[in-house]
Coordinates of C-alpha atoms in Angstrom, one line a residue:
Chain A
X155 CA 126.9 -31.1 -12.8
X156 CA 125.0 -28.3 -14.4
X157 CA 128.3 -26.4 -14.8
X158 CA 129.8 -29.7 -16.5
X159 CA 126.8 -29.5 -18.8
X160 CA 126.9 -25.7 -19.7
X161 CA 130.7 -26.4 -21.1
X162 CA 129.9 -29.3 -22.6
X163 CA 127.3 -27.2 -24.3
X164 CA 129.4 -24.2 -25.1
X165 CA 132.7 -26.4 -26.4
X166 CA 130.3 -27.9 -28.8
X167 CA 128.8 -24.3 -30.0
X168 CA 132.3 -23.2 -30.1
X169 CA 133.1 -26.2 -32.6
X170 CA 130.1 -25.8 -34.3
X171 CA 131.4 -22.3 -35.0
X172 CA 134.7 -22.7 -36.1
X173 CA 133.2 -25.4 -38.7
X174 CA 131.2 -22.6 -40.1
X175 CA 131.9 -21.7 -43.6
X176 CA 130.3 -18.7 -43.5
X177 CA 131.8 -15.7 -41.4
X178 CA 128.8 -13.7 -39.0
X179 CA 127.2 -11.3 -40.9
X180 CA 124.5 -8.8 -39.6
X181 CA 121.4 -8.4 -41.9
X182 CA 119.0 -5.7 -42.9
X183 CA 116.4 -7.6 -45.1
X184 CA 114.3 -6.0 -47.9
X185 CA 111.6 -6.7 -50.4
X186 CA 113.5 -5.4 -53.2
X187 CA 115.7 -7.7 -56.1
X188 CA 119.2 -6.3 -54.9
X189 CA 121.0 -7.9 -52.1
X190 CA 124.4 -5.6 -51.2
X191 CA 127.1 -7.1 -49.7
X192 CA 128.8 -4.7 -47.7
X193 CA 132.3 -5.1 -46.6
X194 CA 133.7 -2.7 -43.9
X195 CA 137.1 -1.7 -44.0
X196 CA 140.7 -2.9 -41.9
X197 CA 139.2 -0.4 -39.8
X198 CA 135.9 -1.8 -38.8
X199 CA 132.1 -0.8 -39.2
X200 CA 131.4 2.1 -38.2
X201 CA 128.4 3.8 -37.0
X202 CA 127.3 5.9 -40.4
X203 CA 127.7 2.4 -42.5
X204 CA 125.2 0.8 -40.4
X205 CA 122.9 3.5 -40.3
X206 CA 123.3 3.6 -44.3
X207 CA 122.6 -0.3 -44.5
X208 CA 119.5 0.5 -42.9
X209 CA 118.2 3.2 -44.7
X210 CA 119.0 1.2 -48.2
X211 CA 116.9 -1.2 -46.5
X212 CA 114.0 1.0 -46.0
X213 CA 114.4 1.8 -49.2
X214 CA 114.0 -1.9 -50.7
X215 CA 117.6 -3.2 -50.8
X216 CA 118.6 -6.0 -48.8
X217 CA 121.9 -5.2 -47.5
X218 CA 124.4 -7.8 -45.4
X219 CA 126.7 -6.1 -43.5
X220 CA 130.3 -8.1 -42.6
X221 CA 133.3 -6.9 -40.6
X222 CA 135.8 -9.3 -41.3
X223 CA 138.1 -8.1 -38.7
X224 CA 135.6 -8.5 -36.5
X225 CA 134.2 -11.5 -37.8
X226 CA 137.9 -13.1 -38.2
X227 CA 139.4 -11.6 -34.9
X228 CA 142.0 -9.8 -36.6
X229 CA 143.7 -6.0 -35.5
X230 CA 142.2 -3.5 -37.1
X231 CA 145.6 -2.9 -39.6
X232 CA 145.2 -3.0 -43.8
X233 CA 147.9 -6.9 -43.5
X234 CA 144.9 -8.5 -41.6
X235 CA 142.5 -8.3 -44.9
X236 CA 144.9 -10.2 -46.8
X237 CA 144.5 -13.3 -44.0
X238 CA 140.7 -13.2 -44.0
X239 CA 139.9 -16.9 -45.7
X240 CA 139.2 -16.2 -49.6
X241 CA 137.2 -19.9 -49.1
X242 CA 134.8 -18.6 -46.5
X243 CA 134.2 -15.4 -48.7
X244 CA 133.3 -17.0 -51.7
X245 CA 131.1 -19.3 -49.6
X246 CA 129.3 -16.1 -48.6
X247 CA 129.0 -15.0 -51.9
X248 CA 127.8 -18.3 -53.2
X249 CA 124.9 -18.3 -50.4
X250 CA 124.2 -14.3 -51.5
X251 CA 123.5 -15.7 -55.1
X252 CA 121.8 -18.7 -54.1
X253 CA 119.1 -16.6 -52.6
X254 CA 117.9 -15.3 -55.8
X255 CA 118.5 -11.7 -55.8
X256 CA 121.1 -9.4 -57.9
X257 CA 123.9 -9.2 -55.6
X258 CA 126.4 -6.3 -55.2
X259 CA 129.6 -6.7 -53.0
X260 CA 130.8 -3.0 -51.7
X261 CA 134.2 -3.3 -49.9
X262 CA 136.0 -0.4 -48.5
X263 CA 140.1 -0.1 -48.6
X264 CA 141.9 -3.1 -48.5
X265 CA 138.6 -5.5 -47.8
X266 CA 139.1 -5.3 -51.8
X267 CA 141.7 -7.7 -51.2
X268 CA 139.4 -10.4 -49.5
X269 CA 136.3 -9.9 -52.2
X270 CA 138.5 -10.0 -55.2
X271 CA 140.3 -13.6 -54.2
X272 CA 136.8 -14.2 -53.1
X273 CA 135.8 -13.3 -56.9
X274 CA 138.8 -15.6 -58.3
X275 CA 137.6 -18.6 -56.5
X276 CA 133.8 -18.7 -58.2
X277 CA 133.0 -20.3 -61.1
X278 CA 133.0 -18.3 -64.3
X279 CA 129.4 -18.0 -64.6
X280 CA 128.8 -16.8 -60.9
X281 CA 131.6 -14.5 -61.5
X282 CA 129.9 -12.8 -64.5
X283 CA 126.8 -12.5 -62.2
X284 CA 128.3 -10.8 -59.4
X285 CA 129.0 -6.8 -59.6
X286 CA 132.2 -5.4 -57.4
X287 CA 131.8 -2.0 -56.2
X288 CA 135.1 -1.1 -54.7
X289 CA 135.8 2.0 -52.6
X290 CA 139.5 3.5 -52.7
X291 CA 140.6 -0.1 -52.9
X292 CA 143.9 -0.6 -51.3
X293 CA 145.9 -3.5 -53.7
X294 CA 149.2 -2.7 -52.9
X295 CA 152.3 -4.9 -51.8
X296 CA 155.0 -1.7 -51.7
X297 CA 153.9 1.6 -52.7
X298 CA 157.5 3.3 -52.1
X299 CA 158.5 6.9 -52.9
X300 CA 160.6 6.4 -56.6
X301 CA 159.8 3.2 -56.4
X302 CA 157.0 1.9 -59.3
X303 CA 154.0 0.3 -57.0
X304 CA 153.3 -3.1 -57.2
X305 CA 149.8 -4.8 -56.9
X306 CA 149.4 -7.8 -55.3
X307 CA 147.8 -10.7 -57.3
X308 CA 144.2 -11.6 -56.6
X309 CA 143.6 -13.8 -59.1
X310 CA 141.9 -14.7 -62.5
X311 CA 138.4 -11.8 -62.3
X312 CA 137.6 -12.6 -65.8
X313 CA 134.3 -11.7 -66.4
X314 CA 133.9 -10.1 -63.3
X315 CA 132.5 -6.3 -63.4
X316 CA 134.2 -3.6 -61.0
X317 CA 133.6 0.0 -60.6
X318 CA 135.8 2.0 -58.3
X319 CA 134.1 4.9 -56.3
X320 CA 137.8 7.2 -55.6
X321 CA 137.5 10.0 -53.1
X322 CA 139.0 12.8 -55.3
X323 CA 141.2 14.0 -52.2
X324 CA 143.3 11.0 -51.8
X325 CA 147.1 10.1 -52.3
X326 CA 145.2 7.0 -54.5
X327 CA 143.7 9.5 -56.8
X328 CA 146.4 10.1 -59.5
X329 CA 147.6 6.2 -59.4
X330 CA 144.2 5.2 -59.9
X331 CA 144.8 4.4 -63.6
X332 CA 147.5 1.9 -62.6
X333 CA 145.5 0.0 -60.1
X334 CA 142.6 -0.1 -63.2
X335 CA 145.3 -1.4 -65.4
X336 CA 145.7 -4.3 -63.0
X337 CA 142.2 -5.2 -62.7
X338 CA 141.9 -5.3 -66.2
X339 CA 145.2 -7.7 -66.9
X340 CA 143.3 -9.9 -64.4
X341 CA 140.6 -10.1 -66.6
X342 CA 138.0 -7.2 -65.0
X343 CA 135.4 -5.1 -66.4
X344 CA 136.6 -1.8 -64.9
X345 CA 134.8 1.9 -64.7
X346 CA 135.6 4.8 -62.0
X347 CA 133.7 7.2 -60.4
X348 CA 135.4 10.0 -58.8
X349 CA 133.8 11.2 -55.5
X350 CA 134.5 14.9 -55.3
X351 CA 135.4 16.4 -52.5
X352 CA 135.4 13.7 -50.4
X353 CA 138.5 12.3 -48.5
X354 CA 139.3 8.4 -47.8
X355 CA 136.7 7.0 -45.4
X356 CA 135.0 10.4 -44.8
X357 CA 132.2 8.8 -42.9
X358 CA 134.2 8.2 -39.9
X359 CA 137.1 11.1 -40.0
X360 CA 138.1 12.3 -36.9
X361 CA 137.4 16.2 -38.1
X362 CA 135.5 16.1 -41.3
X363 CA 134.7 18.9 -43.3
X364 CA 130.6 19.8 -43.8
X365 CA 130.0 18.7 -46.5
X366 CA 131.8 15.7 -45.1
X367 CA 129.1 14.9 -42.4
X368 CA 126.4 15.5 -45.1
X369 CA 127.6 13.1 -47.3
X370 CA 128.3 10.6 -44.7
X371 CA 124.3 11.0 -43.4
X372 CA 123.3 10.6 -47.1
X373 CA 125.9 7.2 -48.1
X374 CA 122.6 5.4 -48.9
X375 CA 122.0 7.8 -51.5
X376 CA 125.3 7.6 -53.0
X377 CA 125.3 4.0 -53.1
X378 CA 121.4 3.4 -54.4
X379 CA 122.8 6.7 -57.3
X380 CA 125.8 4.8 -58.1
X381 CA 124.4 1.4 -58.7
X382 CA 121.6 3.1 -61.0
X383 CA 123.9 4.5 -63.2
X384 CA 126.7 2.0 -63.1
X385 CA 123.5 -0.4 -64.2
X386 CA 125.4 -3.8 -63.6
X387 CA 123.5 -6.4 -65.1
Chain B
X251 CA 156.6 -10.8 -44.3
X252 CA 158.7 -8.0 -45.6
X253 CA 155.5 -6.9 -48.4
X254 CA 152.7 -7.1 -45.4
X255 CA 154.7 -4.8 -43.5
X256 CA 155.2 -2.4 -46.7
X257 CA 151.2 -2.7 -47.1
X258 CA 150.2 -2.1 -43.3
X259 CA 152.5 0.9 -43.7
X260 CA 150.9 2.2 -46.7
X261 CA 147.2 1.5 -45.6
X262 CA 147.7 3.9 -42.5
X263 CA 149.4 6.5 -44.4
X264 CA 146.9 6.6 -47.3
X265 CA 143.8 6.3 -44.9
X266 CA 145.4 9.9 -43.6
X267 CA 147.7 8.4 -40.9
X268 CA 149.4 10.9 -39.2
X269 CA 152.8 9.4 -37.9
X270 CA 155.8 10.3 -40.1
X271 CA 157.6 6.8 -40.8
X272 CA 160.9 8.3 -40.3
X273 CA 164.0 10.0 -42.1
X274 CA 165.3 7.3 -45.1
X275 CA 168.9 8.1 -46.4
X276 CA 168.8 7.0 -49.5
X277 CA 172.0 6.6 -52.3
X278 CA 172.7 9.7 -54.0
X279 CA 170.1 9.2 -57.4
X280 CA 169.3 11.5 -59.8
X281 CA 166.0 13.0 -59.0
X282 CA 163.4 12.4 -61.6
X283 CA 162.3 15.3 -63.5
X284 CA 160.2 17.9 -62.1
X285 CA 158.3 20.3 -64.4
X286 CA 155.5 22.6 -62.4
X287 CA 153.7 25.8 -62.8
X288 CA 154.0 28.1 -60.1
X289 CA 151.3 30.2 -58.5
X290 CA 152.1 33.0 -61.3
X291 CA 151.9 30.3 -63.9
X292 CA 155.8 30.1 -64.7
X293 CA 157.3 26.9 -65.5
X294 CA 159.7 25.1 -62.4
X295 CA 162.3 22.8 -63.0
X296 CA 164.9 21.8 -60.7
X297 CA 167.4 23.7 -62.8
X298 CA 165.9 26.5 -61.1
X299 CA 167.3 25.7 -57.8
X300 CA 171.2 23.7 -59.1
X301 CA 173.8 24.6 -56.7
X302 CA 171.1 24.8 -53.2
X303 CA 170.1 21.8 -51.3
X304 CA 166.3 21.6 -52.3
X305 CA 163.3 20.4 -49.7
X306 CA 160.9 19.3 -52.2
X307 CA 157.4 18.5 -49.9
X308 CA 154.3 16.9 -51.8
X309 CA 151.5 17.9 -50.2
X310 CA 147.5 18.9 -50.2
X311 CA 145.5 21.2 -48.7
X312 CA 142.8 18.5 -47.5
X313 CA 145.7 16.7 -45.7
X314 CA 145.6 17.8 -42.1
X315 CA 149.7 16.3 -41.5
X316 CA 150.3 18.6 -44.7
X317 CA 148.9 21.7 -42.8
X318 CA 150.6 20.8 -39.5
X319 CA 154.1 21.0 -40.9
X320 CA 154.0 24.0 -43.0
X321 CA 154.3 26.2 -40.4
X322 CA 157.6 24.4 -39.4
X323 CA 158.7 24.8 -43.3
X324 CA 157.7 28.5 -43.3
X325 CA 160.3 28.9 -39.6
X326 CA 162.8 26.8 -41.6
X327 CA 162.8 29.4 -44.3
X328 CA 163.0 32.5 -42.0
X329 CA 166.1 30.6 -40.1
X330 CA 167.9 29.8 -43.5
X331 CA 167.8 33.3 -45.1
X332 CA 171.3 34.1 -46.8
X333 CA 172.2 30.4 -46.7
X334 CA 171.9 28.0 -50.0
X335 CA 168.5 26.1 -49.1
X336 CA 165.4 26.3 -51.4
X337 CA 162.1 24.6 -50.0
X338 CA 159.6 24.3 -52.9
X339 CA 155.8 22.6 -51.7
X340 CA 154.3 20.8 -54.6
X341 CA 150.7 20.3 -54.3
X342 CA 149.5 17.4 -55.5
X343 CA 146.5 17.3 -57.7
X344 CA 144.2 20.1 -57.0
X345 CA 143.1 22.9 -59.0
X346 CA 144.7 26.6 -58.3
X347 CA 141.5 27.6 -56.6
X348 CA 141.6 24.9 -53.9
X349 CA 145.6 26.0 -53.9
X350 CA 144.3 29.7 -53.1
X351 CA 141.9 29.3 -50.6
X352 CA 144.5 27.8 -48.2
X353 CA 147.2 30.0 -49.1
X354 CA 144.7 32.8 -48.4
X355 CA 144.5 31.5 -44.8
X356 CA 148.4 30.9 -44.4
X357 CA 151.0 33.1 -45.2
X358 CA 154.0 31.3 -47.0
X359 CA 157.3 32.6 -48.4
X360 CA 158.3 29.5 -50.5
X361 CA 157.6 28.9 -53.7
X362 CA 154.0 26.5 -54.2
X363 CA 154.4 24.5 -57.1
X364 CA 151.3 23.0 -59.4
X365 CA 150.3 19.4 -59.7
X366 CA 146.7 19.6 -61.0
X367 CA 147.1 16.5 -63.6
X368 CA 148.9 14.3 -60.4
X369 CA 151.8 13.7 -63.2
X370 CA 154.9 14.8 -61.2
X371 CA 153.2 13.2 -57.8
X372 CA 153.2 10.0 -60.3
X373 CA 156.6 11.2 -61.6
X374 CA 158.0 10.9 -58.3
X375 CA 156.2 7.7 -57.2
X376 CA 154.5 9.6 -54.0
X377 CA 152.1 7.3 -52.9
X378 CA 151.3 9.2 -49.3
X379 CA 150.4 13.0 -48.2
X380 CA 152.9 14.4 -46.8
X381 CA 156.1 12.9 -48.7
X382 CA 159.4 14.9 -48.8
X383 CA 162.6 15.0 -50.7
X384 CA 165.6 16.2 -49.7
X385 CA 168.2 16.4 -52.6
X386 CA 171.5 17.5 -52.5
X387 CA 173.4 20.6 -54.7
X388 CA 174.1 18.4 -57.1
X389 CA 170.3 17.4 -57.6
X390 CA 170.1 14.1 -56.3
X391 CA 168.1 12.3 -54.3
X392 CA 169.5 11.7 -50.2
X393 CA 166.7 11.8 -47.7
X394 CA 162.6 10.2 -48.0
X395 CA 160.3 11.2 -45.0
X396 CA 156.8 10.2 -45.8
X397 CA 154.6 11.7 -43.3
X398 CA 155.0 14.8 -41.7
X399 CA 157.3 16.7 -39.1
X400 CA 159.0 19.9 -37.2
X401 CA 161.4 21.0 -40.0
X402 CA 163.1 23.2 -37.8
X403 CA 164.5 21.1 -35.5
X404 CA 165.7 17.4 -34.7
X405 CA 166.3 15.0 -37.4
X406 CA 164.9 16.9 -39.8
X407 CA 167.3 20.1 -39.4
X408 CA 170.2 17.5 -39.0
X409 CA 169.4 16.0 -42.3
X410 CA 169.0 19.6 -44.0
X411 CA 172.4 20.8 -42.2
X412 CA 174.3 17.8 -42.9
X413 CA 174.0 18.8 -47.3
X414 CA 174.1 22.0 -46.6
X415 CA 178.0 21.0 -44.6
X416 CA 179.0 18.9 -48.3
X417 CA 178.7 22.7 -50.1
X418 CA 182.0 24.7 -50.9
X419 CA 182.3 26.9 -47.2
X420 CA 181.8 29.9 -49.3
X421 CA 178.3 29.2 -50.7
X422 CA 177.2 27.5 -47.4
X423 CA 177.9 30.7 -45.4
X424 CA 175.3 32.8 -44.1
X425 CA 175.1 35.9 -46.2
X426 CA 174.9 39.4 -44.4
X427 CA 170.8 40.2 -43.8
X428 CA 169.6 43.5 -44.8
X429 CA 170.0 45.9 -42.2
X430 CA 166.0 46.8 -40.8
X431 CA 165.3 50.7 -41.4
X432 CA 164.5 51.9 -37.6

């Protein structure tokens, strides 16, 4: 009987769940007026991001930390981002604002794909509140040798403010006025910021340089440094 | 279906995947145009290389694949002396000194091209680190491999050998090496 009861219990959890329009975030709260909302990569969250939400933390910005392949139950592969639900994103986003704060969405790679439709599906006004930090965003559909790249199409982002943090050593790097270009048709506010001597996701490489290792130990920094002088209002 | 797959591909090349995706003949095209300094600051076009079959590799020196496979290109070179091959390594947007301070640690006989402006890497639509070209005499466009490999053997030496075969048998022949002083 108990047994019948525990899976009575769990089906209606599990129900409960998938109702949920909000995917499982973990968060590291903070007294401070900015809220980031950190997306992790196709890849997952690794170790150095969490340790980096927690130091911005410390340091008075609340940060909310999602893995949507985790969150969604999706491989780890760059073609899962493009199923995680642009509805439950925005919802997310929607209950960031609603809390008060500044918010900041930071996705990595191809969870640009994800925040942007996200972006699209807010009203105007929350869109022209929101800031977009995106780092080496991945927006490609084919990006063949001789053949010109094409982006894929997240959307109306009028009003919406992106800057793009680009490791310097990166395949990305010299196509990174194209993929600006496209944010701006959709109706961005673009800048860039050029990370030198950085490569793609260099806070979880499997033999990083140095200066590498430094850098990824001191990603709060970086982040707290880049939102300053970006000063998204 | 067929654009996801494109995108997967591309996500694990450009987050510094390590798999080659395989040889791609392609339709003899004209290659597009390539215009690079060299390490002594004279200007390369592919004029400079009309009547060899030319393996033109885009690379970087912070891409480990890059590094893996130059070795291979460096054996390829010593194996093809006297014959009408010419492997020129482009690198793809870093300054001379970054150039230097590999080339310092690894002894190369072919020709580095410049790329510090990314506008023949753009030029040539090279989205991933390692990419490689393989035109024929005529200057055109026959084999893709977008990630790295052993050029000295396998598929890739098939490819290489199979342009070299379309030459006149005269210009494909090995040409006598110098004798060695003993």
């Amino acid at each position: 009987m108990r047994i019948f009861k525990f899976l009575l219990l769990s089906i209606w959890a599990c129900s409960f769940a998938a109702q949920a329009d909000i995917p499982d975030y973990r968060a590291f709260p903070a007294e401070g007026a900015r809220l980031l909302l950190w997306v992790a990569s196709e890849r997952g969250r690794a170790e150095p991001e969490l340790q980096a939400a927690q130091q911005l933390a410390e340091r008075g910005m609340a940060v909310w930390s999602l893995d949507p392949v985790s969150a969604f139950f999706l491989p780890q592969l760059p073609s899962s981002m493009d199923s995680v639900p642009a509805q439950d994103l925005a919802d997310w986003l929607r209950a960031a604002q609603a809390g008060g704060k500044r918010v900041v969405v930071y996705a990595v790679s191809r969870a640009a794909v994800p925040v942007l439709r996200a972006a699209a599906l807010l009203q105007p006004v929350e869109r022209q509140q929101l800031c977009v930090l995106l780092m080496y965003p991945n927006l490609y559909t084919v990006a063949a040798p001789l053949a010109a790249p094409d982006f894929l199409d997240v959307g109306r982002l009028s009003g919406l403010q992106v800057r793009v943090l680009q490791p310097r050593r990166s395949a990305a790097t010299p196509w990174l006025p194209g993929l600006l270009d496209h944010l701006e048709k959709q109706g961005a506010s673009t800048s860039q910021v050029i990370l030198e001597n950085l490569r793609e996701g260099y806070w979880m490489r499997e033999t990083p340089t140095e200066f590498e290792m430094a850098e990824s130990r001191r990603m709060d920094a970086m982040l707290l440094r880049e939102l300053n002088d970006w000063g998204c209002q | 279906m067929k654009r996801w797959l494109m995108a997967c591909a591309l996500g694990l090349l450009l987050n510094g995947g390590t798999q080659a995706a395989g040889f791609e003949a392609r339709p003899a095209t004209p290659a597009p145009e390539l215009k690079a300094q060299d390490l002594t600051g004279a200007t390369r076009t592919l004029a400079d290389y009309r009547g060899k079959v030319v393996l033109l590799n885009f690379w970087a020196s912070w891409c480990p694949p890059c590094l893996r496979e130059m070795p291979s290109m460096e054996r390829l070179r010593l194996e093809m002396t006297g014959r009408p091959l010419a492997i020129v390594a482009l690198d793809s947007a870093e300054t001379p000194e970054e150039v230097n301070a590999y080339l310092s640690k690894m002894k190369l006989g072919f020709p580095i091209l410049l790329d510090p402006d990314g506008s023949n890497t753009r030029r040539w639509k090279v989205f991933a680190l390692p990419t490689t070209f393989l035109l024929d005499a005529q200057g055109r466009v026959r084999y893709v491999l977008t990630g790295p490999t052993e050029w000295d053997e396998g598929e890739a030496l098939q490819a290489i050998e199979s342009l070299l075969a379309e030459l006149p048998t005269q210009s494909k022949q090995r040409e006598p090496k110098p004798l060695t002083p003993q």
